[in-house]
Coordinates of N, CA and C and ligand atoms in Angstrom, one line a residue:
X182 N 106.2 104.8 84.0 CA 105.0 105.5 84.4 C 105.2 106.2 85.7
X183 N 105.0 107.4 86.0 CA 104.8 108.1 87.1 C 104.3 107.7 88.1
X184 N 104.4 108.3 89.4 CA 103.6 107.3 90.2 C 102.8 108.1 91.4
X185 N 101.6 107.7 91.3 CA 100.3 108.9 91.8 C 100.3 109.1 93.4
X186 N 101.3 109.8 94.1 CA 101.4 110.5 95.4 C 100.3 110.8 95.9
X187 N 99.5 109.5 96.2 CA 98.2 109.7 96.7 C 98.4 109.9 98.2
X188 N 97.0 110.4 99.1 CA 96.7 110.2 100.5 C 97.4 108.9 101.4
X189 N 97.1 107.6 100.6 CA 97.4 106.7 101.3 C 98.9 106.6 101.4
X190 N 99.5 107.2 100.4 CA 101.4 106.7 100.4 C 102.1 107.5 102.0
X191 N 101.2 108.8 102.8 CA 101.6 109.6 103.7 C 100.9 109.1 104.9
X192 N 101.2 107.6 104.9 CA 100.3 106.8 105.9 C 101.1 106.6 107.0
X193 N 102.3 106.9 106.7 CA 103.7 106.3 107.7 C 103.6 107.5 109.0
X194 N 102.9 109.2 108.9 CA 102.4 110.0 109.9 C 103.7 111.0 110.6
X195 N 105.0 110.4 109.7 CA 106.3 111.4 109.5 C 106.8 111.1 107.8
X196 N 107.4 112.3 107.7 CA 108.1 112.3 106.3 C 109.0 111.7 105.8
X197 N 109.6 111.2 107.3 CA 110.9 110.1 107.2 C 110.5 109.0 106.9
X198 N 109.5 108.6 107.4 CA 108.8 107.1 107.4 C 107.9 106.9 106.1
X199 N 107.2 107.8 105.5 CA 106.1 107.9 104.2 C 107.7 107.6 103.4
X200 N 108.8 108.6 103.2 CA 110.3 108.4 102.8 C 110.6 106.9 102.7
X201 N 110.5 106.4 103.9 CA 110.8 104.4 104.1 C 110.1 103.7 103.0
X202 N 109.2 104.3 103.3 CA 107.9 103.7 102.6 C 107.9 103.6 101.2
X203 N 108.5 104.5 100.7 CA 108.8 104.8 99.1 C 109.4 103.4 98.5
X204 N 109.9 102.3 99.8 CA 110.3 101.1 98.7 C 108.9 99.9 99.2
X205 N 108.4 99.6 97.8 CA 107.1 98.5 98.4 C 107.9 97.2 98.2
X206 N 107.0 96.7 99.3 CA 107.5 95.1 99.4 C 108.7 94.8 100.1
X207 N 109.2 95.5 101.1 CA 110.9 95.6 101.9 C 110.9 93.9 101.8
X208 N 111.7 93.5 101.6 CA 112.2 92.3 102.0 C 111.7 90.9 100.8
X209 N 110.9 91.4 100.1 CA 110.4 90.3 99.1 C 110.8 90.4 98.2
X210 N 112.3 90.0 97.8 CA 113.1 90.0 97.0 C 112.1 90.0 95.1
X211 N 111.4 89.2 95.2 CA 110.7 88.8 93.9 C 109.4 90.2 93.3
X212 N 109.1 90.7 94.5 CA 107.8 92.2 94.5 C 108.1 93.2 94.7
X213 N 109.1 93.2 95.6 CA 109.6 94.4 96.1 C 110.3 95.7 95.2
X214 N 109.8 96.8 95.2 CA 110.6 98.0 93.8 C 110.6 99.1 94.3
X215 N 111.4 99.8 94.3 CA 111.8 101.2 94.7 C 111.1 102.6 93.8
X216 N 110.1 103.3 94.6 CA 109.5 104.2 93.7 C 110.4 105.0 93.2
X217 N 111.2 105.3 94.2 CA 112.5 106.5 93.7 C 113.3 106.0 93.0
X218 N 112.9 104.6 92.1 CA 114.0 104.3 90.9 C 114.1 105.5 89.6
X219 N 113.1 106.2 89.4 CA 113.6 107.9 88.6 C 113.5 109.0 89.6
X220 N 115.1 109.5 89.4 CA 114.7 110.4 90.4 C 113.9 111.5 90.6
X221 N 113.3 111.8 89.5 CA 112.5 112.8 89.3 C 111.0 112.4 90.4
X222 N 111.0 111.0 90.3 CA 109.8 111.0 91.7 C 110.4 111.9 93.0
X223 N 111.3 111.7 93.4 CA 111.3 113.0 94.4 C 111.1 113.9 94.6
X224 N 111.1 114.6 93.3 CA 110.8 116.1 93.5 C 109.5 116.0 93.3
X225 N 108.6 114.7 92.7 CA 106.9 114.8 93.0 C 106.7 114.5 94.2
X226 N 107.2 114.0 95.1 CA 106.7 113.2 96.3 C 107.1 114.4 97.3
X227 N 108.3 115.2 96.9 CA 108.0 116.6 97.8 C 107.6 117.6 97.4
X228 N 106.8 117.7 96.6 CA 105.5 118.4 96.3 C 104.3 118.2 96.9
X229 N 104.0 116.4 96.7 CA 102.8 116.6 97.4 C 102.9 115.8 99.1
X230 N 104.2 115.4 99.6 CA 104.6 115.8 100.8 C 104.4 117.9 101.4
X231 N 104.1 117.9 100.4 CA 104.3 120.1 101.0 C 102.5 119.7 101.4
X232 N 101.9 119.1 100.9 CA 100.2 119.1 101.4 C 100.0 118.2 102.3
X233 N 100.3 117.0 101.9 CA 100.1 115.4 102.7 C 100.3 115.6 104.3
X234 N 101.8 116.7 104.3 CA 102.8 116.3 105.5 C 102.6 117.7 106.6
X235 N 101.4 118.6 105.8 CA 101.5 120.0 106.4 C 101.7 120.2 107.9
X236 N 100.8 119.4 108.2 CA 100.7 119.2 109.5 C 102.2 119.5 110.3
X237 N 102.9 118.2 110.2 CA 104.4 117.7 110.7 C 105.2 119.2 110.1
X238 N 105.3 119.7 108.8 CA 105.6 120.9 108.2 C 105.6 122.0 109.1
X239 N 104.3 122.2 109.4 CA 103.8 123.6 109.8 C 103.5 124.9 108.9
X240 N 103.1 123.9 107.8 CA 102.8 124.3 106.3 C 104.2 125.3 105.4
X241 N 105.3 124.4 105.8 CA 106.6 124.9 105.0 C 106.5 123.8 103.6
X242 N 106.9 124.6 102.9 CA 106.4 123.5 101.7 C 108.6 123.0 101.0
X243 N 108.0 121.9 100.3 CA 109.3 121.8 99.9 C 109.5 121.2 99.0
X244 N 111.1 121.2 98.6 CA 111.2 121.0 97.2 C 112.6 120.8 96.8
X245 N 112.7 120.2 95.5 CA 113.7 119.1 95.5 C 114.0 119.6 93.9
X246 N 114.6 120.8 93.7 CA 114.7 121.5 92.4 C 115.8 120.8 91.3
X247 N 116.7 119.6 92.1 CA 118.1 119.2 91.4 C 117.9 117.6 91.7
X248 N 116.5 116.5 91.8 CA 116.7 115.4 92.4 C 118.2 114.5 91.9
X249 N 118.5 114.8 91.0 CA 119.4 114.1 90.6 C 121.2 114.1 91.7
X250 N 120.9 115.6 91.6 CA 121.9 115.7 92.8 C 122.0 115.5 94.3
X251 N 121.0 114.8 95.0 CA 120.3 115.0 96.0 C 120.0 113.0 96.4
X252 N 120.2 112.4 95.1 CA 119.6 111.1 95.4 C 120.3 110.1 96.2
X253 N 121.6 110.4 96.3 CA 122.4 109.5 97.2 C 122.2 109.8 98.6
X254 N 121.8 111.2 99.1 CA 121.7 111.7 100.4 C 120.4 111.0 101.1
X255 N 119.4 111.3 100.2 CA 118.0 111.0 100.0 C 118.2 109.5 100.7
X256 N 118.6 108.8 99.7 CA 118.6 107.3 99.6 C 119.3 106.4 101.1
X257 N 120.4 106.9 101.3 CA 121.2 106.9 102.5 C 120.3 107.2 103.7
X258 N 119.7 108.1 103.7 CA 118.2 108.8 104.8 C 117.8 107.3 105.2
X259 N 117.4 107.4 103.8 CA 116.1 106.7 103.4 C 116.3 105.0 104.2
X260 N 117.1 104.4 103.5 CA 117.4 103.2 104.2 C 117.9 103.3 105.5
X261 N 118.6 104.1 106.0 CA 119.4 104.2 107.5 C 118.3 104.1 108.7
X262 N 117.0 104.8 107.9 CA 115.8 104.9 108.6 C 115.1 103.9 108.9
X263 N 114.8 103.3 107.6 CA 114.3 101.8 107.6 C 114.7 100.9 108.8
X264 N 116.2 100.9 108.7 CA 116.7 99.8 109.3 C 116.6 100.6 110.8
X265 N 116.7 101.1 111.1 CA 116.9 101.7 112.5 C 115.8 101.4 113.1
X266 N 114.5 102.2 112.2 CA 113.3 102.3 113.5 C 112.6 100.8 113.0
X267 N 112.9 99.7 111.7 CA 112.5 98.7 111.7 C 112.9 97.4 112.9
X268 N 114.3 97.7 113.3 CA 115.0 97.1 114.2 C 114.2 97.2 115.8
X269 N 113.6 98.9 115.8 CA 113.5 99.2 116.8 C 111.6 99.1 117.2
X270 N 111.2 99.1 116.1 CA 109.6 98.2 116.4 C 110.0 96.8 116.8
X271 N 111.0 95.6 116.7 CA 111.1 94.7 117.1 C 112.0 94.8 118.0
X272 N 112.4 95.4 118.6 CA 113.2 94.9 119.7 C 112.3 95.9 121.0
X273 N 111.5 96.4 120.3 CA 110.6 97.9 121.4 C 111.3 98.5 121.7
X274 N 112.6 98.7 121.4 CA 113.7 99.9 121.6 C 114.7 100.1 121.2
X275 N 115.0 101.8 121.1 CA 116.3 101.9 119.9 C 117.6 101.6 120.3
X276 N 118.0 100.3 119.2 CA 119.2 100.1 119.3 C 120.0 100.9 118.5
X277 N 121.5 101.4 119.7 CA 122.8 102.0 119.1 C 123.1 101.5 118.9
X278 N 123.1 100.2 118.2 CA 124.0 99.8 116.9 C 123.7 100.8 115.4
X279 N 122.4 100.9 115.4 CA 122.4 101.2 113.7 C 122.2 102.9 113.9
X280 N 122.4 103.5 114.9 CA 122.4 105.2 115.2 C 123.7 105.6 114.7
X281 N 124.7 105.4 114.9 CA 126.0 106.0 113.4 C 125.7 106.1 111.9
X282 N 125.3 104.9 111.8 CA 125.3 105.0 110.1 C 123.9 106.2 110.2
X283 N 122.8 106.0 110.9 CA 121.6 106.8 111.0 C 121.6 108.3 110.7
X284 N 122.9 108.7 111.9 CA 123.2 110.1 112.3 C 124.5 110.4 111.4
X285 N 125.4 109.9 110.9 CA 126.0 110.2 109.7 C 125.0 111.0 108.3
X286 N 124.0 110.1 107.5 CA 123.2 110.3 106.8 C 122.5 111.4 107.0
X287 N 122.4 111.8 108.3 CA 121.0 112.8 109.0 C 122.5 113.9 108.5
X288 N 123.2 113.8 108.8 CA 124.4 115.0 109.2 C 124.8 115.1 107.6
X289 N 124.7 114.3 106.5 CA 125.1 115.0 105.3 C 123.6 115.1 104.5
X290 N 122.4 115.0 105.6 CA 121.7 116.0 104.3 C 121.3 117.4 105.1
X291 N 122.2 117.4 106.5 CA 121.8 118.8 106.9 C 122.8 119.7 106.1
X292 N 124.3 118.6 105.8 CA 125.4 119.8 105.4 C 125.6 120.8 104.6
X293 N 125.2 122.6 105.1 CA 125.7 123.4 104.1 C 124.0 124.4 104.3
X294 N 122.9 123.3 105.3 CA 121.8 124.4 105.4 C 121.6 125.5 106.1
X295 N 121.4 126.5 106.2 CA 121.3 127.5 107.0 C 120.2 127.8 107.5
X296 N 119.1 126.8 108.4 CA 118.1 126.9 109.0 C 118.1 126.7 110.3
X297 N 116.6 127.6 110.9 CA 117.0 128.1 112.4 C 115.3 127.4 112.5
X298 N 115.8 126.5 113.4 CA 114.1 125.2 114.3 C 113.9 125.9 115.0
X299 N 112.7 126.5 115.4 CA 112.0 126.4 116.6 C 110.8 125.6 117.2
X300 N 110.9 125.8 118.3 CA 109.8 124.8 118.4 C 108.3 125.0 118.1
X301 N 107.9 126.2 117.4 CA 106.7 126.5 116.7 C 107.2 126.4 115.0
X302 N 108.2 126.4 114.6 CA 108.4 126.2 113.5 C 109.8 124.9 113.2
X303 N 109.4 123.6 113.3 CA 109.8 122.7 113.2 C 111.1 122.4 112.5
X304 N 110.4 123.6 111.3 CA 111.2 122.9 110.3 C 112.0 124.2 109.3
X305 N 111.9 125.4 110.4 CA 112.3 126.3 109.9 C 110.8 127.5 109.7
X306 N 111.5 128.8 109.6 CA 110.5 130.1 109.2 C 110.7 130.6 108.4
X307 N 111.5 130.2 107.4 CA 111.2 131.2 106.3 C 110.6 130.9 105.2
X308 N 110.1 131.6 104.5 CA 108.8 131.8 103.6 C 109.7 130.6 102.5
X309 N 110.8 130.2 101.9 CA 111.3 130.0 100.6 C 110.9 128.6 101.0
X310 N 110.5 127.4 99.8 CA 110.5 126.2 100.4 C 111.7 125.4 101.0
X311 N 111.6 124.7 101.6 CA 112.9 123.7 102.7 C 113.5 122.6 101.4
X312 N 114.4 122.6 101.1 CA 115.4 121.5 100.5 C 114.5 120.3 101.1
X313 N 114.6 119.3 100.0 CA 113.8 118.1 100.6 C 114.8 117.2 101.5
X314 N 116.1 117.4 101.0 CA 116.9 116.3 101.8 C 117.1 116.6 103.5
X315 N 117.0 118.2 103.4 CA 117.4 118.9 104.6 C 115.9 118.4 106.0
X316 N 114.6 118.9 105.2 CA 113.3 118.2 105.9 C 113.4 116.5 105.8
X317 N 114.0 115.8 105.0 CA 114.2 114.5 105.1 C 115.0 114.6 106.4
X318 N 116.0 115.1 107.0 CA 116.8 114.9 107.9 C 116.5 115.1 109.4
X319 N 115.8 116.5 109.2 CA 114.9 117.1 110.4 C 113.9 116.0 110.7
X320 N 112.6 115.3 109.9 CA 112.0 114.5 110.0 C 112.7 113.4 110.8
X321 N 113.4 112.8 110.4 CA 114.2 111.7 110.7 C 114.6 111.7 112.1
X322 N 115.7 112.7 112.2 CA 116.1 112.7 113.6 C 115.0 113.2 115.0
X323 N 113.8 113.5 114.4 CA 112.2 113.7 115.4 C 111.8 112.5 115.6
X324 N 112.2 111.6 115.0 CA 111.6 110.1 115.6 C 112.6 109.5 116.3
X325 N 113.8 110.7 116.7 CA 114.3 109.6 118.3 C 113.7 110.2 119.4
X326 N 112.7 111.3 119.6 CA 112.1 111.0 120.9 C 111.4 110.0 121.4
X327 N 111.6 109.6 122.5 CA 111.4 108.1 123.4 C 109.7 108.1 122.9
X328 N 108.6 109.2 123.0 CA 107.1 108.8 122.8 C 106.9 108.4 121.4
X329 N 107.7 108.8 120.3 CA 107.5 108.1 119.0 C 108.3 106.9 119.0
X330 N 109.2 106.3 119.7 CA 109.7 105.5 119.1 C 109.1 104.4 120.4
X331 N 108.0 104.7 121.1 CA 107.5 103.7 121.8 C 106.0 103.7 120.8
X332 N 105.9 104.2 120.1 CA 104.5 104.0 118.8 C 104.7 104.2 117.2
X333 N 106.3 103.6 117.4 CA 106.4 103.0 116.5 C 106.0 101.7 115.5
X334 N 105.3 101.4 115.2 CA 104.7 100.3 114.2 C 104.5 99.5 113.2
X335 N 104.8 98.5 112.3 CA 105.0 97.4 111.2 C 103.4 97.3 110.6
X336 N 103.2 98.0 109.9 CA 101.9 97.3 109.5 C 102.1 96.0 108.9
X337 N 101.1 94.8 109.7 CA 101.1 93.6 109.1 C 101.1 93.2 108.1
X338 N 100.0 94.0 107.0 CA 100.0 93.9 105.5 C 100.7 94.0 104.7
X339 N 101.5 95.3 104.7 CA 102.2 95.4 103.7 C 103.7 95.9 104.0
X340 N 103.6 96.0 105.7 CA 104.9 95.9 106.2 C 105.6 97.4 105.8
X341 N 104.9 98.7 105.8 CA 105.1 100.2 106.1 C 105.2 100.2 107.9
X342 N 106.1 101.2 107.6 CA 106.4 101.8 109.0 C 105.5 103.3 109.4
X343 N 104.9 102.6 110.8 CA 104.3 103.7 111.1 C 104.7 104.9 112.2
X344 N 103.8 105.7 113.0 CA 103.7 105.8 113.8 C 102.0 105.9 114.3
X345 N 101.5 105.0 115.4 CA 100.3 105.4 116.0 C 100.1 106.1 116.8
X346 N 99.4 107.4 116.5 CA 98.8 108.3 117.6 C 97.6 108.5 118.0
X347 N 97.2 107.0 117.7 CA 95.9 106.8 118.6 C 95.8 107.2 120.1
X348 N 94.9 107.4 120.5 CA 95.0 107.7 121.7 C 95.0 106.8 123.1
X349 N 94.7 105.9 122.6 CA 95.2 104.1 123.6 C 96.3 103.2 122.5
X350 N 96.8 103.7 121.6 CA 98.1 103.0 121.1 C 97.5 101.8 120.8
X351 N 96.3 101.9 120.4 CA 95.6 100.4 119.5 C 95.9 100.2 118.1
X352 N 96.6 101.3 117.7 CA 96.1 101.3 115.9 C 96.9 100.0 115.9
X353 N 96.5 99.2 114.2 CA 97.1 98.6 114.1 C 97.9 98.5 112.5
X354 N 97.2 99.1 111.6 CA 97.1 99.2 110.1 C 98.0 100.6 109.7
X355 N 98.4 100.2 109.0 CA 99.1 102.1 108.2 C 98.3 102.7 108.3
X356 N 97.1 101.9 107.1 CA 96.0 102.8 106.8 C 94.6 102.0 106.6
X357 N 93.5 102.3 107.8 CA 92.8 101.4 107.9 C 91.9 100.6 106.8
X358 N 91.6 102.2 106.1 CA 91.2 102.3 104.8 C 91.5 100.7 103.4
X359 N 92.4 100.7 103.6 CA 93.4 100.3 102.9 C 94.0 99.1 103.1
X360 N 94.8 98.6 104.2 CA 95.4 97.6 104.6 C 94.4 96.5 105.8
X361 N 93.7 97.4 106.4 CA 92.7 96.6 107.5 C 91.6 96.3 106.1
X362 N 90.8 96.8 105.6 CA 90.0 96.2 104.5 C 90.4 94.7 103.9
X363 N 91.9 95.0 103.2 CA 92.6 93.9 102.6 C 92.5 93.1 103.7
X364 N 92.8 92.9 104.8 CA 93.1 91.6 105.4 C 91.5 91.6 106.1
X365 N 90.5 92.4 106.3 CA 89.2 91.7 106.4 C 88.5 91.2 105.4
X366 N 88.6 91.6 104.1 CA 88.6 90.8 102.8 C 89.3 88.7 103.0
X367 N 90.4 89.1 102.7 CA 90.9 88.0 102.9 C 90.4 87.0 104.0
X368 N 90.3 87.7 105.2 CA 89.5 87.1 106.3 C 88.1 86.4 105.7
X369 N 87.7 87.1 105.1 CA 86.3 86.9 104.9 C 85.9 85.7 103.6
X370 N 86.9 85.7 102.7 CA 87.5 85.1 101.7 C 88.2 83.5 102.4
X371 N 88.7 83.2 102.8 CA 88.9 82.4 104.3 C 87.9 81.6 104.7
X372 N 86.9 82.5 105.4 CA 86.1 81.6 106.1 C 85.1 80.7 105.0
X373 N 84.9 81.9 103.9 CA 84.0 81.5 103.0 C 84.8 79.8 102.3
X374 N 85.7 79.9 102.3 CA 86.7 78.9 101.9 C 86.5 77.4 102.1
X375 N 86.4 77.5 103.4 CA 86.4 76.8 104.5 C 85.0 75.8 104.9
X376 N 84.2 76.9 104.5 CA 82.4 76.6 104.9 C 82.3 75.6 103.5
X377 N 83.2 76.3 102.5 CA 82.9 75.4 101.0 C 83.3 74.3 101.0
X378 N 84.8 74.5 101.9 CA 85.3 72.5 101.9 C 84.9 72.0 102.9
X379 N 84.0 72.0 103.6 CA 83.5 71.5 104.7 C 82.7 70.5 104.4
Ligands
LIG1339 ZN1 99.7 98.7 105.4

């Protein structure tokens, strides 16, 4: 079954990170499944990353015309990411241990692009859409500035990587919508619990 590239999956607030995010359940060997197990989800997820992600874009849209050819780069991103800025929400700072393998990955999905960043256009100016692995890489390497990687974030629930740009650095949820509901449910489920065995 396909899998519906909703609002909430672009909760992570970079491309690289919503990217992280593509595997649910990190670490629970028994729940845990990788959306980009067909590769053809990439080339949906940078589709509706061209809307989700505009913002971060600067409305360059993108696309992933060969996922098949493209999925070890992707994947490589993908996890180098994980582990890096996961490491570095717990330690509150980026460790150069896991920045080679990181910047390796970043350096083979820029290899062979011919695009020119500026700093009004992030991610490139020209009208044709951006290679997804190439904006996977660009994304990536924007979250070593020191102000993102001090609001860097774990949501408790379901364990996505964020970034919060709240404006007092209180967030605490991916998506409040979503993951703060679930655990005030639960909460609430809880007390009710409790009052009954009492
Ligand atoms: Zn969450």
């Amino acid at each position: 079954m396909s899998v519906a590239w909703t609002r909430h999956r672009f909760s992570g607030g970079a491309l690289a990170l919503d990217t992280a995010n593509t595997v649910v359940l990190r670490g629970d060997g028994e729940r845990s499944f990788d959306r980009f197990d067909d590769p053809l989800e990439i080339a949906r997820f940078a589709a509706s990353a061209s809307g989700y992600r505009a913002d971060e874009l600067k409305g360059r849209a993108l696309a992933a015309p060969d996922p098949h050819a493209i999925v070890t780069k992707v994947i490589a991103i993908r996890e180098t990411t994980d582990q890096l800025f996961r490491r570095t929400v717990i330690a509150r700072a980026l460790p150069t241990a896991g920045m080679p393998a990181f910047l390796n990955a970043c350096a083979d999905g820029l290899a062979g692009s011919h695009e020119l960043l500026g700093p009004n256009k992030p991610f490139g100016a020209s009208q044709e859409p951006l290679a997804f692995e190439v904006a996977l890489a660009v994304s990536a390497l924007s979250l070593l500035s020191s102000d993102t990687v001090s609001r860097m974030r774990i949501c408790p629930n379901c364990g996505w990587l964020f970034v919060d740009r709240s404006r007092n650095g209180s967030r605490m949820w991916c998506d409040m919508a979503v993951c703060g509901n679930r655990q005030k449910a639960r909460r609430h489920y809880n007390r009710r619990k409790e009052v009954a065995n009492a």
